[in-house]
GROMACS .gro file of C-alpha atoms in nm:
model
  239
    1MET     CA    1   7.994  12.839  31.624
    2THR     CA    2   8.201  12.791  31.940
    3GLY     CA    3   8.157  12.414  31.918
    4ASN     CA    4   8.325  12.383  31.578
    5PHE     CA    5   8.696  12.398  31.646
    6SER     CA    6   8.967  12.372  31.384
    7LYS     CA    7   9.300  12.210  31.468
    8LYS     CA    8   9.437  12.366  31.149
    9TYR     CA    9   9.413  12.713  31.302
   10GLY     CA   10   9.497  12.608  31.659
   11GLN     CA   11   9.158  12.731  31.773
   12VAL     CA   12   9.062  12.778  32.135
   13PHE     CA   13   8.816  13.052  32.219
   14LEU     CA   14   8.793  13.292  32.510
   15ASN     CA   15   8.458  13.244  32.680
   16ASP     CA   16   8.468  13.530  32.932
   17LYS     CA   17   8.325  13.862  32.815
   18ASN     CA   18   8.468  14.048  33.115
   19ILE     CA   19   8.822  13.956  33.013
   20ALA     CA   20   8.750  14.056  32.653
   21ALA     CA   21   8.617  14.392  32.775
   22LYS     CA   22   8.931  14.443  32.984
   23GLU     CA   23   9.150  14.379  32.679
   24VAL     CA   24   8.960  14.639  32.479
   25ARG     CA   25   8.980  14.895  32.762
   26LEU     CA   26   9.356  14.846  32.783
   27LEU     CA   27   9.385  14.912  32.410
   28GLY     CA   28   9.297  15.274  32.484
   29VAL     CA   29   9.117  15.367  32.163
   30ASN     CA   30   9.004  15.717  32.073
   31PRO     CA   31   8.714  15.820  31.849
   32HIS     CA   32   8.787  15.767  31.477
   33ASP     CA   33   9.084  15.537  31.543
   34HIS     CA   34   9.137  15.251  31.299
   35VAL     CA   35   9.176  14.919  31.483
   36LEU     CA   36   9.298  14.591  31.337
   37GLU     CA   37   9.170  14.270  31.495
   38ILE     CA   38   9.365  13.951  31.424
   39GLY     CA   39   9.161  13.632  31.400
   40PRO     CA   40   8.826  13.740  31.547
   41GLY     CA   41   8.693  13.384  31.547
   42ASN     CA   42   8.362  13.374  31.732
   43GLY     CA   43   8.367  13.752  31.772
   44ILE     CA   44   8.405  13.798  32.148
   45LEU     CA   45   8.632  14.100  32.096
   46THR     CA   46   8.453  14.211  31.780
   47ASP     CA   47   8.121  14.237  31.965
   48ILE     CA   48   8.276  14.497  32.196
   49LEU     CA   49   8.489  14.681  31.941
   50ILE     CA   50   8.200  14.720  31.697
   51ASN     CA   51   8.013  14.940  31.947
   52LEU     CA   52   8.298  15.189  31.982
   53PRO     CA   53   8.325  15.504  31.765
   54ILE     CA   54   8.609  15.353  31.561
   55GLU     CA   55   8.676  15.194  31.224
   56LEU     CA   56   8.742  14.820  31.261
   57THR     CA   57   8.921  14.584  31.024
   58ALA     CA   58   8.926  14.213  31.105
   59ILE     CA   59   9.140  13.947  30.938
   60GLU     CA   60   8.996  13.596  30.959
   61PRO     CA   61   9.127  13.290  30.768
   62ASP     CA   62   8.848  13.049  30.864
   63HIS     CA   63   8.560  13.075  30.616
   64ARG     CA   64   8.303  12.977  30.880
   65PHE     CA   65   8.382  13.270  31.108
   66TYR     CA   66   8.436  13.501  30.814
   67GLU     CA   67   8.085  13.426  30.685
   68ASN     CA   68   7.929  13.446  31.032
   69LEU     CA   69   8.076  13.788  31.113
   70SER     CA   70   8.011  13.918  30.759
   71ILE     CA   71   7.642  13.843  30.800
   72LYS     CA   72   7.617  13.951  31.165
   73TYR     CA   73   7.768  14.291  31.092
   74SER     CA   74   7.647  14.341  30.736
   75GLU     CA   75   7.502  14.683  30.821
   76GLN     CA   76   7.834  14.801  30.965
   77ARG     CA   77   8.012  14.670  30.656
   78ARG     CA   78   7.783  14.869  30.429
   79SER     CA   79   7.844  15.187  30.630
   80GLY     CA   80   8.224  15.142  30.613
   81LYS     CA   81   8.261  15.104  30.989
   82PHE     CA   82   8.358  14.736  30.970
   83HIS     CA   83   8.579  14.556  30.719
   84ILE     CA   84   8.651  14.185  30.728
   85ILE     CA   85   8.917  14.018  30.514
   86LYS     CA   86   8.933  13.643  30.456
   87GLU     CA   87   9.306  13.593  30.476
   88ASN     CA   88   9.582  13.445  30.687
   89PHE     CA   89   9.731  13.733  30.886
   90LEU     CA   90  10.082  13.614  30.800
   91ASP     CA   91  10.002  13.686  30.433
   92THR     CA   92   9.872  14.036  30.502
   93LYS     CA   93  10.060  14.335  30.362
   94PRO     CA   94  10.182  14.555  30.651
   95SER     CA   95  10.022  14.898  30.681
   96TYR     CA   96   9.929  15.153  30.950
   97TYR     CA   97   9.663  15.109  31.219
   98ASN     CA   98   9.621  15.305  31.539
   99HIS     CA   99   9.587  14.983  31.736
  100ILE     CA  100   9.617  14.606  31.686
  101ILE     CA  101   9.438  14.351  31.904
  102GLY     CA  102   9.388  13.977  31.904
  103ASN     CA  103   9.371  13.653  32.099
  104ILE     CA  104   9.625  13.474  31.885
  105PRO     CA  105   9.680  13.100  31.826
  106TYR     CA  106   9.941  12.950  32.055
  107ASN     CA  107  10.107  12.759  31.771
  108LEU     CA  108  10.162  13.077  31.567
  109SER     CA  109  10.258  13.318  31.845
  110SER     CA  110  10.612  13.391  31.729
  111PRO     CA  111  10.546  13.447  31.356
  112ILE     CA  112  10.237  13.656  31.433
  113LEU     CA  113  10.428  13.873  31.680
  114PHE     CA  114  10.705  13.948  31.433
  115LYS     CA  115  10.454  14.007  31.154
  116ILE     CA  116  10.283  14.264  31.379
  117LEU     CA  117  10.617  14.435  31.430
  118ASP     CA  118  10.635  14.486  31.052
  119PHE     CA  119  10.323  14.705  31.082
  120ASP     CA  120  10.311  15.067  31.195
  121PHE     CA  121  10.087  15.113  31.499
  122ASP     CA  122  10.057  15.311  31.821
  123SER     CA  123   9.983  15.021  32.056
  124SER     CA  124   9.888  14.656  32.054
  125ILE     CA  125   9.716  14.424  32.301
  126LEU     CA  126   9.754  14.049  32.249
  127MET     CA  127   9.652  13.741  32.440
  128VAL     CA  128   9.919  13.473  32.408
  129GLN     CA  129  10.030  13.156  32.582
  130LYS     CA  130  10.167  13.248  32.926
  131GLU     CA  131  10.493  13.062  32.865
  132PHE     CA  132  10.548  13.263  32.546
  133ALA     CA  133  10.479  13.590  32.730
  134LEU     CA  134  10.735  13.502  32.997
  135ARG     CA  135  10.996  13.435  32.728
  136LEU     CA  136  10.930  13.778  32.577
  137VAL     CA  137  11.004  13.961  32.903
  138ALA     CA  138  11.279  13.731  33.034
  139LYS     CA  139  11.588  13.883  33.194
  140PRO     CA  140  11.953  13.805  33.111
  141GLY     CA  141  12.086  13.507  33.302
  142THR     CA  142  11.751  13.324  33.312
  143LYS     CA  143  11.656  13.009  33.121
  144ASP     CA  144  11.380  13.189  32.928
  145TYR     CA  145  11.614  13.458  32.793
  146SER     CA  146  11.665  13.381  32.425
  147ARG     CA  147  11.678  13.502  32.065
  148LEU     CA  148  11.303  13.559  32.089
  149THR     CA  149  11.343  13.792  32.387
  150ILE     CA  150  11.618  13.993  32.220
  151ASN     CA  151  11.463  14.019  31.874
  152ALA     CA  152  11.141  14.146  32.029
  153ALA     CA  153  11.324  14.388  32.261
  154VAL     CA  154  11.520  14.544  31.974
  155ARG     CA  155  11.199  14.654  31.807
  156SER     CA  156  10.947  14.702  32.089
  157ASN     CA  157  10.867  14.743  32.456
  158ILE     CA  158  10.657  14.451  32.581
  159ASN     CA  159  10.485  14.414  32.918
  160ILE     CA  160  10.268  14.143  33.072
  161LEU     CA  161   9.944  14.310  33.187
  162PHE     CA  162   9.761  14.016  33.346
  163ASN     CA  163   9.737  13.638  33.340
  164VAL     CA  164   9.435  13.442  33.219
  165THR     CA  165   9.342  13.097  33.347
  166ARG     CA  166   9.287  12.818  33.097
  167LYS     CA  167   8.943  12.760  33.252
  168VAL     CA  168   8.787  13.051  33.060
  169PHE     CA  169   8.850  12.895  32.717
  170LEU     CA  170   8.661  12.648  32.500
  171PRO     CA  171   8.790  12.388  32.450
  172VAL     CA  172   9.000  12.407  32.767
  173PRO     CA  173   9.368  12.415  32.659
  174GLY     CA  174   9.653  12.257  32.851
  175VAL     CA  175   9.816  12.593  32.930
  176ASP     CA  176   9.732  12.932  33.078
  177SER     CA  177   9.744  13.259  32.887
  178ALA     CA  178   9.862  13.615  32.942
  179VAL     CA  179   9.766  13.950  32.798
  180ILE     CA  180  10.059  14.161  32.682
  181SER     CA  181  10.102  14.516  32.559
  182ILE     CA  182  10.335  14.605  32.273
  183VAL     CA  183  10.466  14.950  32.186
  184LYS     CA  184  10.706  14.980  31.894
  185LYS     CA  185  11.031  15.168  31.931
  186PRO     CA  186  11.278  15.298  31.671
  187PHE     CA  187  11.576  15.082  31.585
  188ASP     CA  188  11.875  15.128  31.354
  189VAL     CA  189  12.003  14.774  31.318
  190ASP     CA  190  11.966  14.538  31.022
  191ILE     CA  191  11.724  14.289  31.175
  192GLN     CA  192  11.813  13.998  30.945
  193ASN     CA  193  12.187  14.029  31.001
  194PHE     CA  194  12.142  14.083  31.373
  195ASP     CA  195  11.931  13.767  31.394
  196LYS     CA  196  12.205  13.570  31.214
  197PHE     CA  197  12.444  13.697  31.480
  198LEU     CA  198  12.202  13.582  31.753
  199VAL     CA  199  12.158  13.241  31.592
  200LYS     CA  200  12.534  13.193  31.595
  201ILE     CA  201  12.599  13.295  31.953
  202PHE     CA  202  12.290  13.136  32.110
  203SER     CA  203  12.359  12.804  31.938
  204MET     CA  204  12.663  12.795  32.168
  205ARG     CA  205  12.515  12.985  32.461
  206ARG     CA  206  12.721  12.796  32.722
  207LYS     CA  207  13.047  12.916  32.567
  208LYS     CA  208  13.213  13.253  32.617
  209LEU     CA  209  13.200  13.516  32.345
  210SER     CA  210  13.578  13.503  32.309
  211THR     CA  211  13.543  13.140  32.198
  212ILE     CA  212  13.235  13.183  31.979
  213LEU     CA  213  13.342  13.497  31.793
  214ASN     CA  214  13.715  13.527  31.849
  215TYR     CA  215  13.602  13.848  32.020
  216ASN     CA  216  13.835  14.055  32.237
  217GLY     CA  217  13.604  14.330  32.361
  218PRO     CA  218  13.475  14.426  32.707
  219PHE     CA  219  13.241  14.125  32.726
  220ASN     CA  220  13.475  13.856  32.595
  221GLU     CA  221  13.449  13.651  32.916
  222LYS     CA  222  13.068  13.665  32.915
  223ARG     CA  223  12.827  13.408  32.774
  224PRO     CA  224  12.553  13.523  32.532
  225GLY     CA  225  12.270  13.475  32.780
  226GLU     CA  226  12.440  13.699  33.036
  227LEU     CA  227  12.429  14.013  32.821
  228ASP     CA  228  12.137  14.253  32.799
  229ILE     CA  229  12.009  14.392  32.471
  230ASN     CA  230  12.232  14.701  32.472
  231GLN     CA  231  12.542  14.496  32.545
  232LEU     CA  232  12.458  14.252  32.266
  233LEU     CA  233  12.410  14.539  32.024
  234MET     CA  234  12.750  14.673  32.126
  235VAL     CA  235  12.915  14.337  32.060
  236TYR     CA  236  12.734  14.311  31.725
  237SER     CA  237  12.863  14.654  31.622
  238GLN     CA  238  13.221  14.555  31.709
  239ILE     CA  239  13.254  14.236  31.508
   0.00000   0.00000   0.00000
C-alpha cells in the first residue's frame, strides 16, 4: 500500500519503525487507556499501538487504508480493542481520549491542530512539518511569532521533542519534520473574539498598538509581535 499515494490527502508515509516506536513511547500510555490515532495510513503507528494493553480508535478518510486496516485487525475489531472510522478527522465530533497521536498531513497541520484542541485529552504526540513546529514555539520578537503561535499557546503547552529527516519518508518530501508534544491547559478567554483581535493587530504588526487600537495602556508603544501571550491577553482585556 505504501506505493499508492494520494495528493488529495497530502500523503507521505514514515518508513522508519524505530521513529514510530519512539513516538509511541513518548505518548506514555497506561493499561486500559483509550488512544485516538489520526490518519493511520499504512499503519506504522497502528502496528505498535495494537500490541499495547489499550483501546485504540483510528480515524482514516482514505478507503484503501481503511479497508486494509479493517481486514488486518479484524480480530481486534471483533474483540472491541480496535475501532476504525472512515471519516475526515476535521469532521469528527470532539470527545475524550486519554491520548491522541498521529503523523499528520503537512497541508492540514493548522486545522488539525486546532481540531485536536477541541477534544479533551491528557497528552498528544504529533509529527508535523518542522517549519510548522517552529512557528508553534516561536518567541516574541522573532519572524515566526504569529497568530498561530499565540492561539496555540492560549490553549496548550507545546514542545518540540525531536526532529525527523525527510529521508525516512516515502515519497521523500521537500521538507523535514518534527515530533511535538501537546498538553492542554485551562483558559478563560473567548477564543473566537480573541482571534479577531489577533487578526486585527497582526495585520498591522509593524505598527504600534497605540496606532492600531487607539490604545493608551502600558504597552501602547509596543508592536504586536513584541508582546508575549500574557501581555496580549492583558491588552485584549483592556480594550
